[in-house]
mmCIF file of C-alpha atoms in Angstrom:
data_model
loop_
_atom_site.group_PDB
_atom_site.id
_atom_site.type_symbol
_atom_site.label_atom_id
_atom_site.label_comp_id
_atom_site.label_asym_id
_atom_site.label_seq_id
_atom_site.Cartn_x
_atom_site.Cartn_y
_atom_site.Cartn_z
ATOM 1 C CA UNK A 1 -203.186 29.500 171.694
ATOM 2 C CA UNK A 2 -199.588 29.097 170.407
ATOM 3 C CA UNK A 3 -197.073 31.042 168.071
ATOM 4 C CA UNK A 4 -199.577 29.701 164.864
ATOM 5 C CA UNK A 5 -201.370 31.109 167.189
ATOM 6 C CA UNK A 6 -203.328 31.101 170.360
ATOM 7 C CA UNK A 7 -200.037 30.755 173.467
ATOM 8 C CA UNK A 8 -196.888 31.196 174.367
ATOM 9 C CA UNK A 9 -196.589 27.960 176.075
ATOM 10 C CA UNK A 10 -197.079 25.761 173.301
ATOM 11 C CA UNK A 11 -194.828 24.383 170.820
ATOM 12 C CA UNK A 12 -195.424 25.950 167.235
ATOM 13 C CA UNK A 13 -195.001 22.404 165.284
ATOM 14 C CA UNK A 14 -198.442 21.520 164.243
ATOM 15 C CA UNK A 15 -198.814 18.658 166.620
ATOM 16 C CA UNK A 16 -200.981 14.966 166.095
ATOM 17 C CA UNK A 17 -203.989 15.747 168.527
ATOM 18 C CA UNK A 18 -204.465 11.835 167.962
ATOM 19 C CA UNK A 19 -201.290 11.530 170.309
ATOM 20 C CA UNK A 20 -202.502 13.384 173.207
ATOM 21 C CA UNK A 21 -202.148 11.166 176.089
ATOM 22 C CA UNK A 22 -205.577 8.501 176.689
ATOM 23 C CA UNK A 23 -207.507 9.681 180.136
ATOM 24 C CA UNK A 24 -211.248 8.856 181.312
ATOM 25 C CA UNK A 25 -213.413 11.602 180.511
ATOM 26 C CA UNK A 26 -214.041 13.585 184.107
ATOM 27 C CA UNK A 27 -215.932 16.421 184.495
ATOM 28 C CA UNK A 28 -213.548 19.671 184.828
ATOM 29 C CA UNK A 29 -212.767 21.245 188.288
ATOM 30 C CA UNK A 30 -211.797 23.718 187.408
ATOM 31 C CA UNK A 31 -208.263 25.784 188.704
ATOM 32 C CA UNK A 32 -207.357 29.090 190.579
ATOM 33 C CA UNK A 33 -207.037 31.798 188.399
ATOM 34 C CA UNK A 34 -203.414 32.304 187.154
ATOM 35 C CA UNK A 35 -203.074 35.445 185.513
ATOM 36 C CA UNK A 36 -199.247 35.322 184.340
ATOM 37 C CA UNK A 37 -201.075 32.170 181.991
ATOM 38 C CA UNK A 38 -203.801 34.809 181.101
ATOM 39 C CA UNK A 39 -201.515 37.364 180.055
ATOM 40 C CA UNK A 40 -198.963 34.969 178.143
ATOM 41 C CA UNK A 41 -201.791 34.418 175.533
ATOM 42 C CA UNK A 42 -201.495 35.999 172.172
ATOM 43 C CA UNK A 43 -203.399 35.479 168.935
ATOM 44 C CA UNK A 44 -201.405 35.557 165.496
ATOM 45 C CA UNK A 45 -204.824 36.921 163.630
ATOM 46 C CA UNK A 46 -203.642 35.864 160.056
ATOM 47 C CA UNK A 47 -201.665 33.248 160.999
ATOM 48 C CA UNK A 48 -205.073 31.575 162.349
ATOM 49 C CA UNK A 49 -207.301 33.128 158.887
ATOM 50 C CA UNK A 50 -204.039 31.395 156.440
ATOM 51 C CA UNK A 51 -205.230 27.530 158.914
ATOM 52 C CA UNK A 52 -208.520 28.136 158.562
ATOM 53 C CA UNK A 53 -208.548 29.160 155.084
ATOM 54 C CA UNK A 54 -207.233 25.779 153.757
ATOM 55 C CA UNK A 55 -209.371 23.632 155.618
ATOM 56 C CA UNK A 56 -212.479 23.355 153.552
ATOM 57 C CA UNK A 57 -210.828 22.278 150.134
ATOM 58 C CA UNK A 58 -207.984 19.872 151.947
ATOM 59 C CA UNK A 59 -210.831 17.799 153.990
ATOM 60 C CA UNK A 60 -213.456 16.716 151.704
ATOM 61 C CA UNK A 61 -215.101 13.033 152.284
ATOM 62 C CA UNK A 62 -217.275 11.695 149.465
ATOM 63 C CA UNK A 63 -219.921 8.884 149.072
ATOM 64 C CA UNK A 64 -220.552 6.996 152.169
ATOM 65 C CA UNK A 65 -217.640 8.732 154.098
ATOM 66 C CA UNK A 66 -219.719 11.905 153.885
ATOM 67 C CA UNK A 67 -222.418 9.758 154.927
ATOM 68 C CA UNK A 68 -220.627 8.940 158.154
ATOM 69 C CA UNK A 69 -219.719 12.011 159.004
ATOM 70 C CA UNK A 70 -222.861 13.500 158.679
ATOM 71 C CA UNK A 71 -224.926 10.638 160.478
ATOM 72 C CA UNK A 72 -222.088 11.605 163.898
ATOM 73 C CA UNK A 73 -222.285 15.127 163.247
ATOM 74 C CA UNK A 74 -226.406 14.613 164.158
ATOM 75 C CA UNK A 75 -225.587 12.844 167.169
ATOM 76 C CA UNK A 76 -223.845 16.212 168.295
ATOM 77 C CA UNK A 77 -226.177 18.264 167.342
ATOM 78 C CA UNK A 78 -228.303 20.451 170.155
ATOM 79 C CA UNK A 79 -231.464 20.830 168.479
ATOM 80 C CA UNK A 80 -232.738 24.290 169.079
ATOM 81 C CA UNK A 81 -235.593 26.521 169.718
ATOM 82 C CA UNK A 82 -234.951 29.838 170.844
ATOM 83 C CA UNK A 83 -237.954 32.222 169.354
ATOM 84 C CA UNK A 84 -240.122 34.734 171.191
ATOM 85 C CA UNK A 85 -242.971 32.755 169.298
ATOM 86 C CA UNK A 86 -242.192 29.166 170.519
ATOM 87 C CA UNK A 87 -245.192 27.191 172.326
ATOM 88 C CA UNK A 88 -245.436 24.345 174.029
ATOM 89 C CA UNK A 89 -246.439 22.532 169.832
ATOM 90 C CA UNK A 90 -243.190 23.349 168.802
ATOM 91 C CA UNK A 91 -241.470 22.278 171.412
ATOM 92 C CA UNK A 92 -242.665 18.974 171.669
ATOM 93 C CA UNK A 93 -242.596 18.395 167.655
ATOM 94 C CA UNK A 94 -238.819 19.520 168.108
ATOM 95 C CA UNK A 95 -237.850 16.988 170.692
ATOM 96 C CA UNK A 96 -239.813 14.295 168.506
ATOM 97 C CA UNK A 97 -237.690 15.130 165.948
ATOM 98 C CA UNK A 98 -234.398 15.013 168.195
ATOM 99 C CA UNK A 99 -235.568 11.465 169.216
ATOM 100 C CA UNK A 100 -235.773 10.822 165.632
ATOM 101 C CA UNK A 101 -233.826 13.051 163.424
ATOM 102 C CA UNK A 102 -233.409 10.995 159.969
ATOM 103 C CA UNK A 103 -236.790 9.607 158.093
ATOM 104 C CA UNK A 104 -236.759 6.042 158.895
ATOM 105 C CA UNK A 105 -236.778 4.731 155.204
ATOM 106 C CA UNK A 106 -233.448 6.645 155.178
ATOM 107 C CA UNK A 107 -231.867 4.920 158.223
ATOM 108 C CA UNK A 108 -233.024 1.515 156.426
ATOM 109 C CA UNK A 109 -231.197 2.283 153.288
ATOM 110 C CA UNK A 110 -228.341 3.040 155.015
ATOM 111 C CA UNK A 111 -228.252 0.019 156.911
ATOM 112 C CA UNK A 112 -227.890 1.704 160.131
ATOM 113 C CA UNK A 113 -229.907 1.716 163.208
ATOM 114 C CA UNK A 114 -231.735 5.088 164.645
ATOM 115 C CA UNK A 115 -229.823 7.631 166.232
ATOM 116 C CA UNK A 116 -230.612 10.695 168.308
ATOM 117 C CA UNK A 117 -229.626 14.691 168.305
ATOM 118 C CA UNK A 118 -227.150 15.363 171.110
ATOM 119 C CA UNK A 119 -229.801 17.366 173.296
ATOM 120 C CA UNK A 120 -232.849 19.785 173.120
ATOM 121 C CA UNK A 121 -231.992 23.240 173.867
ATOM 122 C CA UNK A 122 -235.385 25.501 174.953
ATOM 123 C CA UNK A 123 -235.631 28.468 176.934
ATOM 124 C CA UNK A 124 -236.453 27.986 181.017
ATOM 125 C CA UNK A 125 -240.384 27.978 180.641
ATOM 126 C CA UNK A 126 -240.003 25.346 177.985
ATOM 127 C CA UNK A 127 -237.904 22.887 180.036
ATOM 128 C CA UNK A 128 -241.491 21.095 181.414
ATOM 129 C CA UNK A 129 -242.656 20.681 178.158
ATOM 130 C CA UNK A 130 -239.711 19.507 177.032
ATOM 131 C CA UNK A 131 -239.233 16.838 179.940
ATOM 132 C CA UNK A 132 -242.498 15.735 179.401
ATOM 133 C CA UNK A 133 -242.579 15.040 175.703
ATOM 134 C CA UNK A 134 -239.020 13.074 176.243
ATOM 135 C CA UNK A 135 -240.843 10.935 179.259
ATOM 136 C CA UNK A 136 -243.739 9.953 177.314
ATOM 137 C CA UNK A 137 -241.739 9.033 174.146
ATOM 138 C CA UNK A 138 -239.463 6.992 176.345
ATOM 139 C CA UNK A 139 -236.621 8.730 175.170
ATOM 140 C CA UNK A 140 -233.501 9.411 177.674
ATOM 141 C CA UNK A 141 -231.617 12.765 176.099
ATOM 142 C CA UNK A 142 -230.577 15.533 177.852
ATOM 143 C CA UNK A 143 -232.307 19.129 178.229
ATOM 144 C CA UNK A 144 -230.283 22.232 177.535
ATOM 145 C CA UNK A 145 -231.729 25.241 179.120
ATOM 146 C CA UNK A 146 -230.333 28.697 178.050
ATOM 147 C CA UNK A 147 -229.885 30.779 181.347
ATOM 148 C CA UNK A 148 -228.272 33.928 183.071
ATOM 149 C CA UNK A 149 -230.882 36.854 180.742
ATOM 150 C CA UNK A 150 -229.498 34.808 177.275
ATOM 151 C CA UNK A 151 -229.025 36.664 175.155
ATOM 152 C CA UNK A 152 -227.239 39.939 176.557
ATOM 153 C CA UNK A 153 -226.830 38.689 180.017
ATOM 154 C CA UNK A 154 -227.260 42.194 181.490
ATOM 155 C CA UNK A 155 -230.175 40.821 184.056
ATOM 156 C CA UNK A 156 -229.501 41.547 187.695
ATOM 157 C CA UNK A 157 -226.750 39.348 188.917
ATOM 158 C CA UNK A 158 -228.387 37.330 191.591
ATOM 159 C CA UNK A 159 -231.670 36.819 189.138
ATOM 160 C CA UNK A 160 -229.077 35.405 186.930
ATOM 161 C CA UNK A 161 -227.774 33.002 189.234
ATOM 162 C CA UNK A 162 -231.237 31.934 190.989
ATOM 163 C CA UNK A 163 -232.441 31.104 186.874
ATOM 164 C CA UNK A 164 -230.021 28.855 186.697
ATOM 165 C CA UNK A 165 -230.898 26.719 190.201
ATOM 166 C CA UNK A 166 -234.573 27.502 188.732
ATOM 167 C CA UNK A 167 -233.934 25.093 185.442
ATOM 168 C CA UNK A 168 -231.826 22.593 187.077
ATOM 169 C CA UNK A 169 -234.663 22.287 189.529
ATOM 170 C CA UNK A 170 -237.130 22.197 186.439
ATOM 171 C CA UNK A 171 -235.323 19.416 184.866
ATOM 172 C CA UNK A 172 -232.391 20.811 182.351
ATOM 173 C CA UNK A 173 -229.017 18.895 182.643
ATOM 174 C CA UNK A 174 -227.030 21.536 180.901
ATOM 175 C CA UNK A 175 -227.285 25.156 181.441
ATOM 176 C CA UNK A 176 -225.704 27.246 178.470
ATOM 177 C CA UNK A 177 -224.811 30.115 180.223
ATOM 178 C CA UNK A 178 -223.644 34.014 179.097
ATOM 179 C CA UNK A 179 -220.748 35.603 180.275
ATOM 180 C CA UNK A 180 -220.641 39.400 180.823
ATOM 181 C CA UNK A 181 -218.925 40.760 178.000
ATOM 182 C CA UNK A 182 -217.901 43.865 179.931
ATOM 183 C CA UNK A 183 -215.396 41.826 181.750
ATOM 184 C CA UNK A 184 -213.785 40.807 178.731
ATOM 185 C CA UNK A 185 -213.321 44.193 177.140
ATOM 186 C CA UNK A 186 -212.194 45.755 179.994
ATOM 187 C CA UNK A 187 -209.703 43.135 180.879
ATOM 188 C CA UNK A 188 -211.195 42.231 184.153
ATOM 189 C CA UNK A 189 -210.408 38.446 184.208
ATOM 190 C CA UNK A 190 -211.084 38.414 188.105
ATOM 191 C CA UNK A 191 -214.490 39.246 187.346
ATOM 192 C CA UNK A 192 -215.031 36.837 184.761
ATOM 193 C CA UNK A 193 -213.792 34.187 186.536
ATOM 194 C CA UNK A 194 -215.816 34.866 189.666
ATOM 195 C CA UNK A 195 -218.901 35.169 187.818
ATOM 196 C CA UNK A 196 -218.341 32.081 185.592
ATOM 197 C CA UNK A 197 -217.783 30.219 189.591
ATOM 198 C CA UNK A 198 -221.161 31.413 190.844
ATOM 199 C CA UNK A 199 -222.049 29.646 187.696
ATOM 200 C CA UNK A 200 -220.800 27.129 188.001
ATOM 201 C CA UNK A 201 -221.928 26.510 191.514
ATOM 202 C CA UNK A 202 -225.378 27.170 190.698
ATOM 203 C CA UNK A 203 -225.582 24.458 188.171
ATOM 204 C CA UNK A 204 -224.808 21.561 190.679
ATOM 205 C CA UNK A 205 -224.684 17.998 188.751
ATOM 206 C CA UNK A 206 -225.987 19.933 185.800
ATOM 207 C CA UNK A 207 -223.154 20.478 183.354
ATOM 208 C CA UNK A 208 -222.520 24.228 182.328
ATOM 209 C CA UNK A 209 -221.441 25.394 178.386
ATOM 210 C CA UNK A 210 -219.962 29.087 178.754
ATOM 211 C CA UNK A 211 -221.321 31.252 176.072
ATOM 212 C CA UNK A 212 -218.686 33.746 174.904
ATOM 213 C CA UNK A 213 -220.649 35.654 172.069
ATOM 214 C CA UNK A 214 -217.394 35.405 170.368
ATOM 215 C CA UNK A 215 -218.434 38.185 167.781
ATOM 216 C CA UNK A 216 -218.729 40.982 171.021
ATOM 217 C CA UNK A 217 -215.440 39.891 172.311
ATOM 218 C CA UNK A 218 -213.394 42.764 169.646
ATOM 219 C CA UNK A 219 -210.292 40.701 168.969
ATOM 220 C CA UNK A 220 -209.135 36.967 169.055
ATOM 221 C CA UNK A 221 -207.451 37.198 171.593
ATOM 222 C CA UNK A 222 -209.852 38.589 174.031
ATOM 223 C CA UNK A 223 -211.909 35.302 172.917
ATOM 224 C CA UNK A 224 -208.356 33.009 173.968
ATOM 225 C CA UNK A 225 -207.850 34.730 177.433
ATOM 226 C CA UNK A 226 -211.896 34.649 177.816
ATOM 227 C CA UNK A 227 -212.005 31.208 176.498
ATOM 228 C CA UNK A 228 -209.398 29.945 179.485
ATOM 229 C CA UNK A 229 -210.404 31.838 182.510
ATOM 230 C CA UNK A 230 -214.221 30.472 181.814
ATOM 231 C CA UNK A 231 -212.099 26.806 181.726
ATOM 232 C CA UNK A 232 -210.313 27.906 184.848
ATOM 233 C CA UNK A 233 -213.397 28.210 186.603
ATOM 234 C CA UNK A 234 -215.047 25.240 185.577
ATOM 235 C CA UNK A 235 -216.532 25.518 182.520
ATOM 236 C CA UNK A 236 -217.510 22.058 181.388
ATOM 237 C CA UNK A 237 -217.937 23.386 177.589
ATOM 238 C CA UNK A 238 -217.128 26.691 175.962
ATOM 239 C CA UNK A 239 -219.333 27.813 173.294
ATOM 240 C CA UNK A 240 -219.076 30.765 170.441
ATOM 241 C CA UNK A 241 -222.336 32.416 170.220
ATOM 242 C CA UNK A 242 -225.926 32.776 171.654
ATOM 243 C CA UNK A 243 -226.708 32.741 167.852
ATOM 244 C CA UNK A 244 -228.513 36.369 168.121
ATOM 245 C CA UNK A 245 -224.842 37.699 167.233
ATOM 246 C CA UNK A 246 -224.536 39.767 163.547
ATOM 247 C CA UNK A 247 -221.369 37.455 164.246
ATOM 248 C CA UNK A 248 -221.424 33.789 165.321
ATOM 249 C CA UNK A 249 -219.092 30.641 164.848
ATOM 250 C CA UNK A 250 -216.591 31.063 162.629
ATOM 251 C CA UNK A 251 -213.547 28.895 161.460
ATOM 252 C CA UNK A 252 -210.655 31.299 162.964
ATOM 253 C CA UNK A 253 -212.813 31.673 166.141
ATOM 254 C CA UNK A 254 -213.433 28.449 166.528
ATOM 255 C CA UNK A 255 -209.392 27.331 166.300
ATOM 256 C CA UNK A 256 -208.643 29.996 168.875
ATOM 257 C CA UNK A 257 -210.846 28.379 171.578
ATOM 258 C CA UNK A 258 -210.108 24.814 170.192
ATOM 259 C CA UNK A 259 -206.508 25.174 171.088
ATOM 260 C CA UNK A 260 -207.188 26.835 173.966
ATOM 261 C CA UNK A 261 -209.039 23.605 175.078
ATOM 262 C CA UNK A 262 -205.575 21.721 174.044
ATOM 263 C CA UNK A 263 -203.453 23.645 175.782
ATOM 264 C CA UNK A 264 -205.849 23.833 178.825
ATOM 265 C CA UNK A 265 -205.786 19.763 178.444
ATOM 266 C CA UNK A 266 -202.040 19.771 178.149
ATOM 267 C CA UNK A 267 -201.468 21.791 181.596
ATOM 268 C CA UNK A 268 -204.268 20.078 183.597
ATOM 269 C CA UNK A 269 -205.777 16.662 182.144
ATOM 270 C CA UNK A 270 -209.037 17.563 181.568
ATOM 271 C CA UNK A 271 -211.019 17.631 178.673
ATOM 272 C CA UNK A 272 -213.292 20.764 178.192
ATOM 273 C CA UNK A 273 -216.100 20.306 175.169
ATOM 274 C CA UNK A 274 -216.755 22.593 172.737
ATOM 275 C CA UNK A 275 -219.697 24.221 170.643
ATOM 276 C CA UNK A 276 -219.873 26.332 167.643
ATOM 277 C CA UNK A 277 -223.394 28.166 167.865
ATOM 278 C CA UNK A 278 -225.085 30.288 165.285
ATOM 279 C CA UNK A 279 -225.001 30.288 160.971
ATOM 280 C CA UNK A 280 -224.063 26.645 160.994
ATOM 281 C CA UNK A 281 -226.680 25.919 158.834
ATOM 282 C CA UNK A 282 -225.231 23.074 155.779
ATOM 283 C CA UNK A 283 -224.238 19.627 155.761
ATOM 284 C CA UNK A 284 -220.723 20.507 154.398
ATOM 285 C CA UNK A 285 -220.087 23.022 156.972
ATOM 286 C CA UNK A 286 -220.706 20.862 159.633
ATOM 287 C CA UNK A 287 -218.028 17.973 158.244
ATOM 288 C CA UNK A 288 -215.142 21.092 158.552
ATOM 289 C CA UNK A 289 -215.842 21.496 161.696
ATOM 290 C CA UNK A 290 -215.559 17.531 162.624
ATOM 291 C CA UNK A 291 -212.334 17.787 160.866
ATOM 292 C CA UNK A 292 -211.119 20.571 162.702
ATOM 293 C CA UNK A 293 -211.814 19.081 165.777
ATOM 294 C CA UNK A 294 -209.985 15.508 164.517
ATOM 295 C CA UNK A 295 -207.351 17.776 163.030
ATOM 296 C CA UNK A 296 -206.517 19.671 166.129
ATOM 297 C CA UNK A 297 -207.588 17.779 169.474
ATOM 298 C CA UNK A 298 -207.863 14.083 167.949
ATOM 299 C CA UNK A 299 -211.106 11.332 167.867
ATOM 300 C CA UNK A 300 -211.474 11.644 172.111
ATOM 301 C CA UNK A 301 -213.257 14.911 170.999
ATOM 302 C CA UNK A 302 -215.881 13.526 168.271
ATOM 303 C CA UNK A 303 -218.031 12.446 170.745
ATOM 304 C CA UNK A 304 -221.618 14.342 172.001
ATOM 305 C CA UNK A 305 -219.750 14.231 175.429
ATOM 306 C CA UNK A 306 -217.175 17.016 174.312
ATOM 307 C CA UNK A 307 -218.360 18.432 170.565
ATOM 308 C CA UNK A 308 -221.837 20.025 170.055
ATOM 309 C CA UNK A 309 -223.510 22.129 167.716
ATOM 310 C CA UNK A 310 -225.679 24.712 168.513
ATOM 311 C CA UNK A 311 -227.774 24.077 165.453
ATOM 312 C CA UNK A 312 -231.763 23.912 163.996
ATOM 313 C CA UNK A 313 -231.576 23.928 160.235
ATOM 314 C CA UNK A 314 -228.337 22.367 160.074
ATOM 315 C CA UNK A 315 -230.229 19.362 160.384
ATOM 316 C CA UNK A 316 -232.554 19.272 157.605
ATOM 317 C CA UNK A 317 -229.833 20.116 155.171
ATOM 318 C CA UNK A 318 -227.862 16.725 156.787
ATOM 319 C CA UNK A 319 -231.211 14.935 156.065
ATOM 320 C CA UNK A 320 -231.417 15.906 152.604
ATOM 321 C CA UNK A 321 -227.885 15.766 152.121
ATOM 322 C CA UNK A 322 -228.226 11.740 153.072
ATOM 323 C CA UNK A 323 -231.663 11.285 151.090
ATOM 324 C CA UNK A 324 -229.733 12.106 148.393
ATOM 325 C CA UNK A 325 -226.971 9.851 148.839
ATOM 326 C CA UNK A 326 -229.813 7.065 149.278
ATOM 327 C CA UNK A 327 -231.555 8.087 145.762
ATOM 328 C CA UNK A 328 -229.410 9.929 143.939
ATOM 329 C CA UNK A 329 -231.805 12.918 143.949
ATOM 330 C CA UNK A 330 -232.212 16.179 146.131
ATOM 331 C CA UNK A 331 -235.465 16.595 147.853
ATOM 332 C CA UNK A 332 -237.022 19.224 148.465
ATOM 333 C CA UNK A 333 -236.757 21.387 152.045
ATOM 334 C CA UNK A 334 -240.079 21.075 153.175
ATOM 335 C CA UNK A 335 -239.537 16.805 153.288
ATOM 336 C CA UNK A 336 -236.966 17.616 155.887
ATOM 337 C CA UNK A 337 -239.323 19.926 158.559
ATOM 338 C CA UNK A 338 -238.699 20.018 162.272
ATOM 339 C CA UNK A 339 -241.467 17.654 163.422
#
């Protein structure tokens, strides 16, 4: 959201995210809606393709840098199930799994101790299952619960809003919601924001990610002026994709709404996270999107607390990707299942 190019109110110099002033982390309030900041927002489409274009080949880590990387980028992960087909077995073999992403032999020769996915991310009628397993494996990580008729969103509104008090009261902590995508293409930012309040509301103490489906949206900048009103409402994370897209995350999406977290930060002092969602699927993918976020809002934002990824077989290629910096040898897929 500036003249490279996502706003108007930002300088164009290609600024040190690292710099950005040092605040505790508090959950965003939100803002009234101020549409002379909606309508100042403009997206310079190549401008953000030439960025994106050099990232992969300028930020490659090697040896047991990539091993770092890709041991955080876990830890962010929101390890997903999201089938018509899933049962209560899956479920609980996928939050095993999120308790206990990396073969222990692995950890060992790495030297490091165990580490967790970011969350568990089930549909509502999986949320008991979910809390359940977690309980009994004496594991404290947090329950995602897609909501508001994911994927379309196109379920009557106040069914929408009473399934998201539904998994709160069921046990989810984080509701990823979907926005109406009719608001967005027919430039009806009142409406968005309004709806993305309810929301908001709804989900109490439970933390809300706004789900643009980013590849609906027509044009980047509908995603930058959908990206901030959702922020201006309250949205404690935005998110790309519901994953059922023919378009997910991509690289020049994903800088759009990055800087329009920045420059939301900038004007208010709150941090909003962010999560990429759908065809994130290798190891190497994952480490240009950790240095896009170090690149372009700084190390605050490499933590589960503002990055995600909305990911399932992204981790199995991380796991083989570290056996084989263990042994020297790739491994085969099937080594690497979900539980």
């Amino acid at each position: 959201m500036q003249s490279e190019q996502t706003s108007s109110r930002s300088s164009d110099k290609d600024r040190d995210a690292a710099q950005l002033p040092q605040v505790t982390h508090a959950r965003n309030p939100g803002m009234d809606l101020d549409m002379n900041w909606v309508r100042a927002v403009q997206a310079n489409t190549s401008a953000i393709e030439r960025r994106c274009a050099t990232l992969p080949g300028r930020r490659s880590v090697k040896k047991d840098h990539q091993a770092a990387w890709l041991l955080k980028a876990i830890t962010m992960i929101d390890l997903t199930t999201l089938a018509g087909d899933d049962t209560p077995g899956r479920v609980r073999r996928l939050c095993a799994k999120a308790a206990h992403p990396v073969r222990p032999e692995i950890m060992q020769a790495l030297g490091v101790d165990d580490i967790t996915t970011g969350a568990v991310c089930v549909y509502h009628d999986m949320i008991p299952t979910a809390v359940e397993t977690l309980e009994h494996m004496g594991v404290t990580l947090p329950i995602a619960a897609v909501s508001t008729g994911f994927p379309a969103g196109l379920s009557p509104y106040h069914l929408r809003v009473e399934e998201i008090r539904e998994s709160v009261r069921a046990g989810a902590s984080e509701i990823d919601i979907v926005i109406s995508r009719q608001h967005v293409l027919t430039g009806n930012w009142q409406a968005l924001y309004d709806e993305m309040r309810d929301f908001r509301e709804a989900c109490g103490e439970a933390h809300v990610k706004a789900i643009l489906a980013t590849g609906e949206l027509g044009s980047l900048r509908n995603v930058a002026r959908a990206s901030l009103v959702c922020m201006m409402a309250g949205a404690d994370f935005i998110k790309t994709s519901t994953g059922k897209e023919s378009v997910n995350a991509t690289l020049p999406v994903s800088l759009v709404m990055i800087r329009a977290i920045r420059d939301y930060y900038d004007a208010t002092g709150y941090q909003v996270g962010y999560k990429p969602a759908g065809g994130i699927s290798k190891a190497k993918d994952a480490i240009t999107y950790l240095a896009l976020i170090k690149e372009e809002l700084g190390d605050d934002w490499l933590t589960p607390d503002l990055f995600r990824f909305g990911a399932s077989s992204l981790l199995g290629d991380i796991e083989r990707q570290l056996e084989h910096h263990v042994t020297g040898h790739y491994s085969a897929n099937y080594r690497h299942p979900m539980g």
